[in-house]
Tab-separated table of N, CA and C in Angstrom:
chain	number	residue	atom	x	y	z
A	1	UNK	N	-75.102	109.423	113.142
A	1	UNK	CA	-75.763	110.749	112.854
A	1	UNK	C	-74.753	111.658	112.333
A	2	UNK	N	-75.082	112.382	111.187
A	2	UNK	CA	-74.263	113.369	110.589
A	2	UNK	C	-74.905	114.681	110.845
A	3	UNK	N	-74.032	115.640	111.202
A	3	UNK	CA	-74.517	116.924	111.473
A	3	UNK	C	-73.569	117.949	110.793
A	4	UNK	N	-74.334	118.917	109.940
A	4	UNK	CA	-73.617	119.936	109.328
A	4	UNK	C	-74.107	121.342	109.986
A	5	UNK	N	-73.282	122.216	110.256
A	5	UNK	CA	-73.606	123.333	110.912
A	5	UNK	C	-73.017	124.561	110.275
A	6	UNK	N	-73.653	125.665	109.995
A	6	UNK	CA	-73.255	126.863	109.372
A	6	UNK	C	-72.888	127.778	110.590
A	7	UNK	N	-71.619	127.825	110.858
A	7	UNK	CA	-71.155	128.565	111.961
A	7	UNK	C	-70.984	130.091	111.683
A	8	UNK	N	-70.837	130.408	110.358
A	8	UNK	CA	-70.703	131.878	110.066
A	8	UNK	C	-71.982	132.637	110.049
A	9	UNK	N	-73.134	131.926	109.731
A	9	UNK	CA	-74.407	132.685	109.680
A	9	UNK	C	-74.886	133.056	111.095
A	10	UNK	N	-74.713	132.125	112.052
A	10	UNK	CA	-75.303	132.332	113.317
A	10	UNK	C	-74.367	132.251	114.510
A	11	UNK	N	-74.790	132.852	115.600
A	11	UNK	CA	-74.063	132.562	116.886
A	11	UNK	C	-74.153	131.119	117.241
A	12	UNK	N	-73.398	130.554	117.991
A	12	UNK	CA	-73.332	129.196	118.427
A	12	UNK	C	-74.543	128.899	119.370
A	13	UNK	N	-75.263	127.901	119.016
A	13	UNK	CA	-76.343	127.337	119.744
A	13	UNK	C	-75.781	126.312	120.847
A	14	UNK	N	-76.102	126.470	122.062
A	14	UNK	CA	-75.534	125.717	123.123
A	14	UNK	C	-76.472	124.791	123.642
A	15	UNK	N	-76.153	123.658	124.259
A	15	UNK	CA	-77.106	122.716	124.843
A	15	UNK	C	-77.888	123.455	125.851
A	16	UNK	N	-77.410	124.383	126.612
A	16	UNK	CA	-78.174	125.135	127.510
A	16	UNK	C	-79.328	125.872	126.891
A	17	UNK	N	-79.090	126.304	125.605
A	17	UNK	CA	-80.039	127.161	124.949
A	17	UNK	C	-81.342	126.242	124.774
A	18	UNK	N	-81.104	124.959	124.411
A	18	UNK	CA	-82.154	123.953	124.198
A	18	UNK	C	-83.022	123.744	125.498
A	19	UNK	N	-82.502	123.875	126.584
A	19	UNK	CA	-83.160	123.458	127.925
A	19	UNK	C	-83.474	124.647	128.773
A	20	UNK	N	-83.163	125.790	128.370
A	20	UNK	CA	-83.458	127.025	129.090
A	20	UNK	C	-84.896	127.332	128.828
A	21	UNK	N	-85.709	127.515	129.978
A	21	UNK	CA	-87.065	127.891	129.830
A	21	UNK	C	-87.400	129.064	129.064
A	22	UNK	N	-86.430	129.928	128.955
A	22	UNK	CA	-86.706	131.167	128.206
A	22	UNK	C	-86.663	130.970	126.747
A	23	UNK	N	-86.133	129.817	126.139
A	23	UNK	CA	-86.112	129.582	124.862
A	23	UNK	C	-86.989	128.451	124.517
A	24	UNK	N	-88.018	128.617	123.609
A	24	UNK	CA	-88.956	127.455	123.261
A	24	UNK	C	-88.478	127.004	121.847
A	25	UNK	N	-88.397	125.673	121.854
A	25	UNK	CA	-88.159	124.925	120.647
A	25	UNK	C	-89.458	124.507	119.918
A	26	UNK	N	-89.611	124.745	118.664
A	26	UNK	CA	-90.745	124.303	117.982
A	26	UNK	C	-90.480	123.459	116.908
A	27	UNK	N	-91.212	122.356	116.662
A	27	UNK	CA	-91.027	121.585	115.518
A	27	UNK	C	-92.372	121.454	114.581
A	28	UNK	N	-92.143	121.081	113.325
A	28	UNK	CA	-93.172	121.052	112.391
A	28	UNK	C	-93.424	119.663	111.808
A	29	UNK	N	-94.627	119.386	111.501
A	29	UNK	CA	-94.881	118.144	110.820
A	29	UNK	C	-96.257	118.416	109.969
A	30	UNK	N	-96.339	117.711	108.826
A	30	UNK	CA	-97.448	118.018	107.970
A	30	UNK	C	-97.358	117.198	106.753
A	31	UNK	N	-98.471	117.303	106.041
A	31	UNK	CA	-98.582	116.498	104.816
A	31	UNK	C	-97.690	117.024	103.623
A	32	UNK	N	-97.331	116.203	102.763
A	32	UNK	CA	-96.540	116.552	101.581
A	32	UNK	C	-97.549	117.237	100.579
A	33	UNK	N	-98.760	116.787	100.405
A	33	UNK	CA	-99.730	117.304	99.573
A	33	UNK	C	-100.649	118.260	100.241
A	34	UNK	N	-100.734	119.428	99.695
A	34	UNK	CA	-101.721	120.420	100.245
A	34	UNK	C	-102.628	120.926	99.076
A	35	UNK	N	-103.866	121.042	99.269
A	35	UNK	CA	-104.718	121.426	98.240
A	35	UNK	C	-104.374	122.913	97.946
A	36	UNK	N	-104.415	123.135	96.722
A	36	UNK	CA	-103.872	124.492	96.088
A	36	UNK	C	-104.690	125.615	96.679
A	37	UNK	N	-106.044	125.487	96.811
A	37	UNK	CA	-106.776	126.591	97.538
A	37	UNK	C	-106.624	126.721	98.877
A	38	UNK	N	-105.917	125.834	99.544
A	38	UNK	CA	-105.659	125.883	100.963
A	38	UNK	C	-104.184	126.689	101.216
A	39	UNK	N	-103.303	126.594	100.246
A	39	UNK	CA	-101.974	127.071	100.454
A	39	UNK	C	-101.927	128.457	100.886
A	40	UNK	N	-102.631	129.498	100.293
A	40	UNK	CA	-102.550	130.867	100.865
A	40	UNK	C	-102.945	131.013	102.253
A	41	UNK	N	-104.125	130.340	102.580
A	41	UNK	CA	-104.616	130.422	103.960
A	41	UNK	C	-103.676	129.799	104.915
A	42	UNK	N	-103.074	128.708	104.574
A	42	UNK	CA	-102.176	128.051	105.549
A	42	UNK	C	-100.988	128.858	105.665
A	43	UNK	N	-100.332	129.469	104.662
A	43	UNK	CA	-99.165	130.348	104.847
A	43	UNK	C	-99.530	131.414	105.739
A	44	UNK	N	-100.638	132.067	105.681
A	44	UNK	CA	-101.035	133.184	106.433
A	44	UNK	C	-101.223	132.671	107.983
A	45	UNK	N	-101.848	131.564	108.206
A	45	UNK	CA	-101.979	130.995	109.502
A	45	UNK	C	-100.596	130.700	110.020
A	46	UNK	N	-99.689	130.043	109.222
A	46	UNK	CA	-98.385	129.707	109.794
A	46	UNK	C	-97.624	130.945	110.106
A	47	UNK	N	-97.680	132.027	109.314
A	47	UNK	CA	-96.964	133.190	109.648
A	47	UNK	C	-97.515	133.821	111.014
A	48	UNK	N	-98.731	133.788	111.164
A	48	UNK	CA	-99.446	134.299	112.394
A	48	UNK	C	-98.949	133.593	113.575
A	49	UNK	N	-98.936	132.149	113.476
A	49	UNK	CA	-98.516	131.350	114.598
A	49	UNK	C	-97.092	131.502	114.905
A	50	UNK	N	-96.231	131.577	113.940
A	50	UNK	CA	-94.777	131.830	114.168
A	50	UNK	C	-94.579	133.130	114.813
A	51	UNK	N	-95.248	134.294	114.453
A	51	UNK	CA	-95.182	135.528	115.272
A	51	UNK	C	-95.501	135.312	116.611
A	52	UNK	N	-96.627	134.679	116.892
A	52	UNK	CA	-97.114	134.389	118.299
A	52	UNK	C	-95.976	133.663	119.090
A	53	UNK	N	-95.486	132.533	118.445
A	53	UNK	CA	-94.508	131.668	119.172
A	53	UNK	C	-93.205	132.550	119.431
A	54	UNK	N	-92.725	133.334	118.395
A	54	UNK	CA	-91.640	134.227	118.539
A	54	UNK	C	-91.823	135.114	119.763
A	55	UNK	N	-93.028	135.792	119.845
A	55	UNK	CA	-93.328	136.665	120.857
A	55	UNK	C	-93.338	135.917	122.232
A	56	UNK	N	-93.522	134.736	122.298
A	56	UNK	CA	-93.337	133.891	123.493
A	56	UNK	C	-92.004	133.484	123.922
A	57	UNK	N	-91.026	133.662	122.975
A	57	UNK	CA	-89.614	133.316	123.180
A	57	UNK	C	-89.006	132.275	122.211
A	58	UNK	N	-89.913	131.796	121.334
A	58	UNK	CA	-89.395	130.815	120.492
A	58	UNK	C	-88.247	131.190	119.524
A	59	UNK	N	-87.087	130.645	119.493
A	59	UNK	CA	-85.988	130.902	118.598
A	59	UNK	C	-85.454	129.725	117.828
A	60	UNK	N	-85.849	128.485	118.295
A	60	UNK	CA	-85.277	127.263	117.617
A	60	UNK	C	-86.558	126.648	116.951
A	61	UNK	N	-86.404	126.368	115.675
A	61	UNK	CA	-87.410	125.846	114.779
A	61	UNK	C	-86.940	124.648	114.096
A	62	UNK	N	-87.589	123.522	114.217
A	62	UNK	CA	-87.074	122.278	113.619
A	62	UNK	C	-88.039	121.814	112.531
A	63	UNK	N	-87.476	121.497	111.357
A	63	UNK	CA	-88.250	121.037	110.203
A	63	UNK	C	-87.627	119.755	109.609
A	64	UNK	N	-88.480	118.935	108.985
A	64	UNK	CA	-88.043	117.646	108.546
A	64	UNK	C	-87.491	117.637	106.940
A	65	UNK	N	-87.646	118.738	106.260
A	65	UNK	CA	-87.244	118.829	105.037
A	65	UNK	C	-87.899	118.163	103.845
A	66	UNK	N	-89.122	117.557	104.193
A	66	UNK	CA	-89.977	116.900	103.228
A	66	UNK	C	-90.619	118.058	102.256
A	67	UNK	N	-91.173	117.708	101.158
A	67	UNK	CA	-91.955	118.593	100.348
A	67	UNK	C	-93.203	118.832	101.102
A	68	UNK	N	-93.935	119.872	100.561
A	68	UNK	CA	-95.194	120.305	101.232
A	68	UNK	C	-95.104	121.118	102.436
A	69	UNK	N	-95.723	120.786	103.572
A	69	UNK	CA	-95.751	121.642	104.766
A	69	UNK	C	-94.336	121.791	105.388
A	70	UNK	N	-93.511	120.859	105.354
A	70	UNK	CA	-92.135	120.991	105.900
A	70	UNK	C	-91.434	122.032	105.111
A	71	UNK	N	-91.461	122.138	103.818
A	71	UNK	CA	-90.846	123.131	103.001
A	71	UNK	C	-91.528	124.454	103.349
A	72	UNK	N	-92.852	124.490	103.403
A	72	UNK	CA	-93.669	125.846	103.679
A	72	UNK	C	-93.154	126.284	105.017
A	73	UNK	N	-93.035	125.455	106.084
A	73	UNK	CA	-92.601	125.889	107.440
A	73	UNK	C	-91.169	126.415	107.488
A	74	UNK	N	-90.364	125.638	106.781
A	74	UNK	CA	-88.932	126.157	106.817
A	74	UNK	C	-88.817	127.436	106.047
A	75	UNK	N	-89.552	127.737	105.016
A	75	UNK	CA	-89.521	129.038	104.414
A	75	UNK	C	-90.096	130.062	105.268
A	76	UNK	N	-91.096	129.756	106.045
A	76	UNK	CA	-91.728	130.715	106.953
A	76	UNK	C	-90.770	131.071	108.109
A	77	UNK	N	-90.007	130.161	108.500
A	77	UNK	CA	-88.937	130.506	109.508
A	77	UNK	C	-87.930	131.433	108.917
A	78	UNK	N	-87.375	131.113	107.720
A	78	UNK	CA	-86.436	132.075	107.107
A	78	UNK	C	-87.085	133.420	107.031
A	79	UNK	N	-88.361	133.433	106.642
A	79	UNK	CA	-89.030	134.807	106.414
A	79	UNK	C	-89.105	135.463	107.846
A	80	UNK	N	-89.506	134.619	108.840
A	80	UNK	CA	-89.618	135.253	110.176
A	80	UNK	C	-88.349	135.833	110.651
A	81	UNK	N	-87.181	135.129	110.446
A	81	UNK	CA	-85.834	135.621	110.765
A	81	UNK	C	-85.572	136.976	110.077
A	82	UNK	N	-85.906	137.009	108.751
A	82	UNK	CA	-85.710	138.305	108.021
A	82	UNK	C	-86.620	139.474	108.582
A	83	UNK	N	-87.901	139.116	108.740
A	83	UNK	CA	-88.863	140.156	109.253
A	83	UNK	C	-88.462	140.679	110.548
A	84	UNK	N	-88.089	139.814	111.533
A	84	UNK	CA	-87.722	140.288	112.801
A	84	UNK	C	-86.306	140.725	112.917
A	85	UNK	N	-85.519	140.621	111.865
A	85	UNK	CA	-84.087	140.980	111.843
A	85	UNK	C	-83.367	140.412	113.054
A	86	UNK	N	-83.590	139.136	113.295
A	86	UNK	CA	-83.110	138.470	114.473
A	86	UNK	C	-82.349	137.249	114.009
A	87	UNK	N	-80.968	137.428	114.030
A	87	UNK	CA	-80.099	136.243	113.657
A	87	UNK	C	-80.162	135.079	114.653
A	88	UNK	N	-80.747	135.327	115.755
A	88	UNK	CA	-81.081	134.287	116.829
A	88	UNK	C	-82.159	133.302	116.489
A	89	UNK	N	-82.928	133.632	115.434
A	89	UNK	CA	-83.946	132.692	114.997
A	89	UNK	C	-83.287	131.586	114.174
A	90	UNK	N	-83.322	130.325	114.731
A	90	UNK	CA	-82.472	129.179	114.126
A	90	UNK	C	-83.426	128.222	113.457
A	91	UNK	N	-83.198	127.971	112.312
A	91	UNK	CA	-83.881	126.875	111.621
A	91	UNK	C	-82.948	125.647	111.553
A	92	UNK	N	-83.403	124.620	112.099
A	92	UNK	CA	-82.598	123.365	112.327
A	92	UNK	C	-83.334	122.294	111.530
A	93	UNK	N	-82.610	121.802	110.434
A	93	UNK	CA	-83.278	120.660	109.684
A	93	UNK	C	-82.840	119.319	110.317
A	94	UNK	N	-83.929	118.485	110.445
A	94	UNK	CA	-83.592	117.143	110.830
A	94	UNK	C	-84.026	116.157	109.653
A	95	UNK	N	-83.139	115.710	108.950
A	95	UNK	CA	-83.484	114.906	107.819
A	95	UNK	C	-83.210	113.516	107.930
A	96	UNK	N	-84.044	112.694	107.129
A	96	UNK	CA	-83.782	111.254	107.282
A	96	UNK	C	-82.559	110.731	106.785
A	97	UNK	N	-81.968	111.354	105.761
A	97	UNK	CA	-80.653	110.827	105.138
A	97	UNK	C	-80.322	111.863	104.037
A	98	UNK	N	-79.012	111.919	103.698
A	98	UNK	CA	-78.477	112.757	102.677
A	98	UNK	C	-79.302	112.678	101.277
A	99	UNK	N	-79.760	111.538	101.038
A	99	UNK	CA	-80.360	111.265	99.651
A	99	UNK	C	-81.929	111.586	99.683
A	100	UNK	N	-82.353	112.264	100.725
A	100	UNK	CA	-83.859	112.571	100.741
A	100	UNK	C	-84.341	113.102	99.477
A	101	UNK	N	-83.543	114.079	98.750
A	101	UNK	CA	-84.045	114.813	97.649
A	101	UNK	C	-83.791	114.140	96.343
A	102	UNK	N	-83.361	112.813	96.240
A	102	UNK	CA	-83.035	112.119	95.036
A	102	UNK	C	-84.166	112.036	94.105
A	103	UNK	N	-85.395	112.077	94.551
A	103	UNK	CA	-86.577	111.940	93.602
A	103	UNK	C	-87.277	113.282	93.484
A	104	UNK	N	-86.752	114.394	94.043
A	104	UNK	CA	-87.352	115.659	93.977
A	104	UNK	C	-87.196	116.182	92.524
A	105	UNK	N	-88.200	116.990	92.108
A	105	UNK	CA	-88.008	117.615	90.817
A	105	UNK	C	-86.887	118.690	90.821
A	106	UNK	N	-86.491	119.067	89.651
A	106	UNK	CA	-85.280	120.104	89.628
A	106	UNK	C	-85.711	121.323	90.502
A	107	UNK	N	-86.994	121.878	90.218
A	107	UNK	CA	-87.359	122.902	91.118
A	107	UNK	C	-87.374	122.638	92.613
A	108	UNK	N	-87.971	121.556	93.076
A	108	UNK	CA	-88.107	121.265	94.453
A	108	UNK	C	-86.631	120.977	94.956
A	109	UNK	N	-85.816	120.454	94.170
A	109	UNK	CA	-84.399	120.144	94.696
A	109	UNK	C	-83.725	121.509	95.000
A	110	UNK	N	-84.025	122.509	94.024
A	110	UNK	CA	-83.322	123.766	94.244
A	110	UNK	C	-83.803	124.455	95.462
A	111	UNK	N	-85.163	124.479	95.783
A	111	UNK	CA	-85.789	125.173	96.922
A	111	UNK	C	-85.203	124.451	98.084
A	112	UNK	N	-85.110	123.114	98.042
A	112	UNK	CA	-84.407	122.353	99.271
A	112	UNK	C	-83.058	122.629	99.466
A	113	UNK	N	-82.277	122.924	98.401
A	113	UNK	CA	-80.873	123.378	98.613
A	113	UNK	C	-80.788	124.785	99.304
A	114	UNK	N	-81.632	125.606	98.812
A	114	UNK	CA	-81.688	127.023	99.394
A	114	UNK	C	-82.174	126.977	100.837
A	115	UNK	N	-83.043	126.146	101.165
A	115	UNK	CA	-83.436	126.054	102.574
A	115	UNK	C	-82.319	125.529	103.478
A	116	UNK	N	-81.578	124.505	102.941
A	116	UNK	CA	-80.442	123.919	103.678
A	116	UNK	C	-79.404	124.895	103.805
A	117	UNK	N	-79.114	125.845	102.774
A	117	UNK	CA	-78.237	126.765	102.940
A	117	UNK	C	-78.524	127.874	103.896
A	118	UNK	N	-79.763	128.156	104.167
A	118	UNK	CA	-80.330	129.083	105.129
A	118	UNK	C	-80.507	128.474	106.498
A	119	UNK	N	-80.103	127.335	106.760
A	119	UNK	CA	-80.299	126.673	108.029
A	119	UNK	C	-79.172	126.781	108.995
A	120	UNK	N	-79.472	126.799	110.125
A	120	UNK	CA	-78.417	126.891	111.151
A	120	UNK	C	-77.751	125.633	111.259
A	121	UNK	N	-78.407	124.541	111.196
A	121	UNK	CA	-77.980	123.129	111.489
A	121	UNK	C	-78.699	122.137	110.533
A	122	UNK	N	-78.000	121.174	109.967
A	122	UNK	CA	-78.631	120.182	109.337
A	122	UNK	C	-78.138	118.788	109.981
A	123	UNK	N	-79.058	118.015	110.329
A	123	UNK	CA	-78.767	116.766	110.954
A	123	UNK	C	-79.402	115.569	110.147
A	124	UNK	N	-78.754	114.478	109.936
A	124	UNK	CA	-79.179	113.280	109.307
A	124	UNK	C	-79.216	112.251	110.374
A	125	UNK	N	-80.462	111.536	110.265
A	125	UNK	CA	-80.539	110.406	111.214
A	125	UNK	C	-79.987	109.051	110.742
A	126	UNK	N	-79.777	108.948	109.345
A	126	UNK	CA	-79.376	107.764	108.821
A	126	UNK	C	-78.474	107.996	107.553
A	127	UNK	N	-77.894	107.035	106.939
A	127	UNK	CA	-77.029	107.163	105.800
A	127	UNK	C	-77.836	107.203	104.503
A	128	UNK	N	-79.062	106.511	104.579
A	128	UNK	CA	-80.002	106.419	103.411
A	128	UNK	C	-81.423	106.446	103.897
A	129	UNK	N	-82.305	106.887	102.983
A	129	UNK	CA	-83.713	106.934	103.230
A	129	UNK	C	-84.281	105.549	103.273
A	130	UNK	N	-84.955	105.293	104.352
A	130	UNK	CA	-85.735	103.976	104.503
A	130	UNK	C	-87.025	104.387	105.192
A	131	UNK	N	-88.020	103.480	105.417
A	131	UNK	CA	-89.241	103.799	106.099
A	131	UNK	C	-88.694	104.137	107.548
A	132	UNK	N	-87.877	103.376	108.159
A	132	UNK	CA	-87.454	103.593	109.528
A	132	UNK	C	-86.712	104.974	109.727
A	133	UNK	N	-85.911	105.411	108.616
A	133	UNK	CA	-85.250	106.696	108.764
A	133	UNK	C	-86.218	107.824	108.880
A	134	UNK	N	-87.371	107.698	108.149
A	134	UNK	CA	-88.346	108.787	108.164
A	134	UNK	C	-89.043	108.792	109.526
A	135	UNK	N	-89.376	107.616	110.170
A	135	UNK	CA	-89.963	107.568	111.425
A	135	UNK	C	-88.903	108.137	112.427
A	136	UNK	N	-87.640	107.710	112.293
A	136	UNK	CA	-86.677	108.195	113.325
A	136	UNK	C	-86.459	109.692	113.232
A	137	UNK	N	-86.616	110.223	111.928
A	137	UNK	CA	-86.461	111.716	111.727
A	137	UNK	C	-87.685	112.394	112.487
A	138	UNK	N	-88.847	111.810	112.377
A	138	UNK	CA	-90.029	112.371	113.035
A	138	UNK	C	-89.837	112.392	114.511
A	139	UNK	N	-89.398	111.254	115.088
A	139	UNK	CA	-89.117	111.254	116.574
A	139	UNK	C	-88.011	112.173	116.888
A	140	UNK	N	-87.077	112.312	116.145
A	140	UNK	CA	-85.980	113.368	116.380
A	140	UNK	C	-86.524	114.710	116.533
A	141	UNK	N	-87.354	115.081	115.613
A	141	UNK	CA	-87.934	116.525	115.552
A	141	UNK	C	-88.579	116.776	116.875
A	142	UNK	N	-89.248	115.790	117.495
A	142	UNK	CA	-89.967	116.010	118.812
A	142	UNK	C	-88.995	116.168	119.920
A	143	UNK	N	-87.868	115.497	119.893
A	143	UNK	CA	-86.993	115.662	120.963
A	143	UNK	C	-86.579	117.108	121.324
A	144	UNK	N	-86.727	117.488	122.542
A	144	UNK	CA	-86.324	118.957	122.888
A	144	UNK	C	-87.362	119.919	122.487
A	145	UNK	N	-88.425	119.540	121.817
A	145	UNK	CA	-89.336	120.543	121.413
A	145	UNK	C	-90.367	120.669	122.497
A	146	UNK	N	-90.825	121.915	122.519
A	146	UNK	CA	-91.938	122.247	123.470
A	146	UNK	C	-93.320	122.389	122.752
A	147	UNK	N	-93.222	122.731	121.549
A	147	UNK	CA	-94.474	122.956	120.682
A	147	UNK	C	-94.390	122.271	119.368
A	148	UNK	N	-95.344	121.568	118.902
A	148	UNK	CA	-95.424	121.032	117.659
A	148	UNK	C	-96.576	121.629	116.758
A	149	UNK	N	-96.159	122.292	115.760
A	149	UNK	CA	-97.048	122.907	114.748
A	149	UNK	C	-97.275	122.007	113.647
A	150	UNK	N	-98.541	121.645	113.315
A	150	UNK	CA	-98.774	120.664	112.326
A	150	UNK	C	-99.806	121.173	111.323
A	151	UNK	N	-99.805	120.398	110.167
A	151	UNK	CA	-100.885	120.482	109.141
A	151	UNK	C	-101.179	119.063	108.883
A	152	UNK	N	-102.148	118.600	109.776
A	152	UNK	CA	-102.590	117.144	109.562
A	152	UNK	C	-104.024	117.016	109.404
A	153	UNK	N	-104.463	116.441	108.190
A	153	UNK	CA	-105.847	116.279	107.987
A	153	UNK	C	-106.236	114.803	107.803
A	154	UNK	N	-105.353	113.900	107.887
A	154	UNK	CA	-105.625	112.403	107.705
A	154	UNK	C	-105.140	111.740	108.983
A	155	UNK	N	-105.943	110.654	109.378
A	155	UNK	CA	-105.533	109.845	110.370
A	155	UNK	C	-104.753	108.671	110.105
A	156	UNK	N	-103.675	108.855	109.291
A	156	UNK	CA	-102.649	107.859	108.844
A	156	UNK	C	-101.491	108.585	108.328
A	157	UNK	N	-100.452	107.770	108.221
A	157	UNK	CA	-99.124	108.344	107.694
A	157	UNK	C	-98.155	108.957	108.705
A	158	UNK	N	-97.023	109.454	108.237
A	158	UNK	CA	-96.015	109.934	109.060
A	158	UNK	C	-96.355	111.180	109.971
A	159	UNK	N	-97.191	111.996	109.223
A	159	UNK	CA	-97.567	113.227	110.033
A	159	UNK	C	-98.544	112.923	111.208
A	160	UNK	N	-99.542	112.071	110.935
A	160	UNK	CA	-100.382	111.687	111.978
A	160	UNK	C	-99.557	110.892	113.014
A	161	UNK	N	-98.584	110.077	112.752
A	161	UNK	CA	-97.794	109.391	113.679
A	161	UNK	C	-97.073	110.370	114.559
A	162	UNK	N	-96.534	111.490	113.943
A	162	UNK	CA	-95.829	112.463	114.715
A	162	UNK	C	-96.655	113.297	115.525
A	163	UNK	N	-97.844	113.573	115.089
A	163	UNK	CA	-98.885	114.367	115.967
A	163	UNK	C	-99.302	113.596	117.127
A	164	UNK	N	-99.450	112.277	116.969
A	164	UNK	CA	-99.891	111.428	118.009
A	164	UNK	C	-98.808	111.343	119.079
A	165	UNK	N	-97.604	111.259	118.674
A	165	UNK	CA	-96.404	111.172	119.586
A	165	UNK	C	-96.160	112.581	120.277
A	166	UNK	N	-96.515	113.634	119.564
A	166	UNK	CA	-96.439	114.952	120.195
A	166	UNK	C	-97.368	115.053	121.459
A	167	UNK	N	-98.563	114.702	121.209
A	167	UNK	CA	-99.564	114.825	122.080
A	167	UNK	C	-99.260	113.920	123.356
A	168	UNK	N	-98.969	112.696	123.019
A	168	UNK	CA	-98.616	111.691	124.079
A	168	UNK	C	-97.398	112.242	124.811
A	169	UNK	N	-96.498	112.901	124.129
A	169	UNK	CA	-95.244	113.386	124.856
A	169	UNK	C	-95.486	114.651	125.684
A	170	UNK	N	-96.773	115.293	125.697
A	170	UNK	CA	-97.091	116.412	126.458
A	170	UNK	C	-96.716	117.720	125.727
A	171	UNK	N	-96.423	117.709	124.432
A	171	UNK	CA	-95.956	119.020	123.781
A	171	UNK	C	-97.269	119.805	123.573
A	172	UNK	N	-97.135	121.115	123.590
A	172	UNK	CA	-98.175	122.001	123.107
A	172	UNK	C	-98.362	121.656	121.600
A	173	UNK	N	-99.627	121.439	121.299
A	173	UNK	CA	-99.806	121.001	119.955
A	173	UNK	C	-100.816	121.934	119.143
A	174	UNK	N	-100.387	122.518	118.006
A	174	UNK	CA	-101.220	123.370	117.265
A	174	UNK	C	-101.311	122.640	115.908
A	175	UNK	N	-102.661	122.228	115.598
A	175	UNK	CA	-102.917	121.718	114.185
A	175	UNK	C	-103.603	122.812	113.340
A	176	UNK	N	-102.756	123.361	112.426
A	176	UNK	CA	-103.313	124.474	111.612
A	176	UNK	C	-104.493	124.008	110.772
A	177	UNK	N	-104.714	122.757	110.437
A	177	UNK	CA	-105.932	122.283	109.808
A	177	UNK	C	-107.086	122.597	110.457
A	178	UNK	N	-107.057	122.542	111.772
A	178	UNK	CA	-108.267	122.896	112.529
A	178	UNK	C	-108.812	124.287	112.389
A	179	UNK	N	-108.005	125.164	111.832
A	179	UNK	CA	-108.425	126.636	111.728
A	179	UNK	C	-108.826	126.854	110.181
A	180	UNK	N	-108.937	125.885	109.389
A	180	UNK	CA	-109.087	126.157	107.977
A	180	UNK	C	-110.488	125.601	107.585
A	181	UNK	N	-111.256	126.436	106.835
A	181	UNK	CA	-112.603	125.965	106.324
A	181	UNK	C	-112.280	125.252	104.967
A	182	UNK	N	-112.756	124.082	104.820
A	182	UNK	CA	-112.493	123.315	103.573
A	182	UNK	C	-113.746	123.211	102.770
A	183	UNK	N	-113.659	123.441	101.446
A	183	UNK	CA	-114.747	123.345	100.595
A	183	UNK	C	-115.121	122.029	100.060
């Protein structure tokens, strides 16, 4: 496992922080493709849920770095940190491998780089992207998390796999898709 950490941006996160009941760790999972008409509603719901979790003590937020919901969630955490003016809000990226962005468009790769630069910690579960590294990343996101915030509309794929594991693991589970009216 490879770990990069930006020590200058944030205070040191200790192992006790992750297991202290006063600090809630939140992970995200969701689809890469989101209907265009759903994006504004989903962003608003996500901001509302993050504010609520922050008020309950959440300061550690873990995202998987994929396009779509992962990117939206990571950007929302960066926005939360700025809005609350709280450098204690930590975005931790758990990525399948350093080459995750090799097929990203130029724009998506730039957004990905900016999110990585604004993260407290970047962890890779493998040296290269494989089906297993994506599943390992999903399992790693759940480790130490108390809450899983999802955008899952399909009963198949990696997001569904992660949602099922979150529920079976006893995490508080919030599927934002349940609060959206679809046309």
